[in-house]
Coordinates of C-alpha atoms in Angstrom, one line a residue:
X1 CA -18.4 0.9 1.1
X2 CA -17.2 3.9 3.0
X3 CA -13.8 3.9 4.8
X4 CA -15.7 3.8 8.1
X5 CA -17.5 0.7 7.0
X6 CA -14.3 -0.9 5.9
X7 CA -12.4 -0.3 9.1
X8 CA -14.1 -3.1 11.2
X9 CA -13.7 -5.5 8.3
X10 CA -10.0 -4.8 8.2
X11 CA -9.7 -5.3 12.0
X12 CA -11.6 -8.6 11.7
X13 CA -9.2 -9.9 9.0
X14 CA -6.3 -9.1 11.3
X15 CA -7.9 -11.1 14.1
X16 CA -8.5 -14.3 12.0
X17 CA -7.0 -17.3 13.7
X18 CA -6.7 -19.8 10.8
X19 CA -4.9 -17.6 8.3
X20 CA -1.2 -16.8 7.7
X21 CA 0.0 -13.2 7.8
X22 CA 0.4 -13.3 3.9
X23 CA -3.2 -14.6 3.6
X24 CA -4.5 -11.8 5.8
X25 CA -2.5 -9.2 3.8
X26 CA -3.8 -10.5 0.5
X27 CA -7.4 -10.5 1.9
X28 CA -7.0 -6.8 2.9
X29 CA -5.6 -5.9 -0.5
X30 CA -8.6 -7.7 -2.1
X31 CA -11.0 -6.0 0.2
X32 CA -9.7 -2.5 -0.6
X33 CA -9.5 -3.2 -4.4
X34 CA -13.0 -4.5 -4.5
X35 CA -14.6 -1.8 -2.4
X36 CA -12.8 1.4 -3.3
X37 CA -13.6 2.1 -7.0
X38 CA -10.3 3.9 -7.7
X39 CA -8.0 1.4 -6.0
X40 CA -6.9 -0.5 -9.0
X41 CA -3.6 -2.1 -7.7
X42 CA -3.2 -2.6 -4.0
X43 CA -0.1 -4.2 -2.5
X44 CA 2.5 -4.3 0.2
X45 CA 6.3 -3.9 0.0
X46 CA 8.5 -4.8 2.9
X47 CA 11.9 -3.3 3.8
X48 CA 15.2 -5.1 4.0
X49 CA 17.2 -2.4 5.8
X50 CA 20.5 -4.1 5.4
X51 CA 20.3 -4.3 1.6
X52 CA 18.3 -1.0 1.5
X53 CA 15.7 -2.6 -0.7
X54 CA 11.9 -3.1 -0.7
X55 CA 10.5 -6.5 -1.6
X56 CA 7.0 -7.1 -3.0
X57 CA 4.6 -8.9 -0.6
X58 CA 1.0 -9.8 -1.2
X59 CA -0.9 -7.7 -3.7
X60 CA -4.0 -7.6 -5.9
X61 CA -4.0 -6.2 -9.4
X62 CA -1.9 -6.5 -12.6
X63 CA 1.4 -8.4 -12.4
X64 CA 4.4 -6.2 -11.8
X65 CA 8.1 -6.6 -12.6
X66 CA 8.9 -4.4 -9.7
X67 CA 9.5 -7.1 -7.1
X68 CA 12.6 -5.4 -5.6
X69 CA 12.9 -1.6 -5.4
X70 CA 16.0 0.2 -4.1
X71 CA 15.5 2.7 -1.3
X72 CA 15.2 6.1 -2.9
X73 CA 14.0 4.9 -6.3
X74 CA 10.4 5.6 -7.4
X75 CA 7.6 6.6 -5.1
X76 CA 7.9 3.5 -2.9
X77 CA 11.6 3.9 -2.6
X78 CA 11.3 7.5 -1.6
X79 CA 8.8 6.6 1.1
X80 CA 11.3 4.1 2.5
X81 CA 13.7 7.0 3.0
X82 CA 11.3 9.8 4.0
X83 CA 9.0 7.8 6.3
X84 CA 6.2 10.0 5.1
X85 CA 3.0 9.4 3.1
X86 CA 3.4 10.2 -0.6
X87 CA 0.4 11.1 -2.8
X88 CA 1.0 11.5 -6.5
X89 CA -2.0 13.1 -8.2
X90 CA -0.5 12.6 -11.7
X91 CA 2.4 10.1 -12.1
X92 CA 3.4 11.8 -15.4
X93 CA 4.4 14.9 -13.4
X94 CA 6.9 12.9 -11.2
X95 CA 10.6 12.7 -12.2
X96 CA 11.4 9.7 -10.0
X97 CA 8.5 7.5 -10.9
X98 CA 8.8 3.9 -11.9
X99 CA 6.2 3.2 -14.6
X100 CA 4.3 0.0 -14.0
X101 CA 1.6 0.4 -16.7
X102 CA 0.4 3.1 -19.0
X103 CA -3.0 2.7 -17.3
X104 CA -1.7 4.0 -13.9
X105 CA -2.5 7.7 -13.5
X106 CA -1.9 8.3 -9.8
X107 CA -0.5 6.6 -6.7
X108 CA -0.5 6.8 -3.0
X109 CA 2.0 5.1 -0.7
X110 CA 1.7 5.1 3.1
X111 CA 4.5 3.7 5.3
X112 CA 4.0 0.8 7.7
X113 CA 5.6 1.3 11.1
X114 CA 6.5 -1.2 13.8
X115 CA 7.9 0.3 17.0
X116 CA 8.7 3.5 15.1
X117 CA 10.6 1.7 12.3
X118 CA 9.4 1.8 8.7
X119 CA 9.1 -1.9 7.9
X120 CA 7.2 -1.5 4.7
X121 CA 4.3 0.3 3.0
X122 CA 1.0 -0.1 1.3
X123 CA 1.1 1.0 -2.3
X124 CA -2.0 1.8 -4.3
X125 CA -2.2 2.7 -8.0
X126 CA -5.2 4.2 -9.6
X127 CA -6.3 4.5 -13.2
X128 CA -7.8 7.9 -12.3
X129 CA -6.0 11.2 -12.1
X130 CA -6.0 12.8 -8.6
X131 CA -8.5 10.6 -6.7
X132 CA -6.7 10.5 -3.4
X133 CA -7.7 12.8 -0.5
X134 CA -6.6 13.3 3.1
X135 CA -9.4 10.7 3.9
X136 CA -7.5 8.1 1.9
X137 CA -4.4 8.9 3.8
X138 CA -6.1 8.6 7.2
X139 CA -7.8 5.4 6.2
X140 CA -4.6 3.8 5.0
X141 CA -2.8 4.9 8.1
X142 CA -5.5 3.0 10.1
X143 CA -5.1 0.0 7.9
X144 CA -1.3 0.0 8.5
X145 CA -1.8 0.4 12.2
X146 CA -3.9 -2.7 12.1
X147 CA -1.4 -4.6 9.9
X148 CA 1.4 -3.8 12.2
X149 CA -0.2 -6.0 14.8
X150 CA 0.7 -9.0 12.5
X151 CA 4.4 -8.4 13.2

């Protein structure tokens, strides 16, 4: 499916009445993982601004030990500080990368904002080198705009 075809499905998941926020987030992760061939791990991290940590939320993919990430550490932690998208074409070229699995070759992280505050992020790992484009960034920004309606 194209990103344009996925957008209304994401919007419909957000509008479901008989599902919890976590169930909706998991369903979005599943949708993206199943329909974008190079999205191999899709998940959400949410910020605890007092502790300056990110906490793993719903995700789809291999299990991860990274359930709590300090602000500034790794790609996700850097996005918590910068409030900007971070595309990593090749994780081996990153100094401040937290290795999840040897199969991960690239990563994209897009912050999730609520009323201008970075409350979390969507994190996607790929087993392919350099698959992410500006179209991925725009699509994931759309996804997070929809997800922000759950908060």
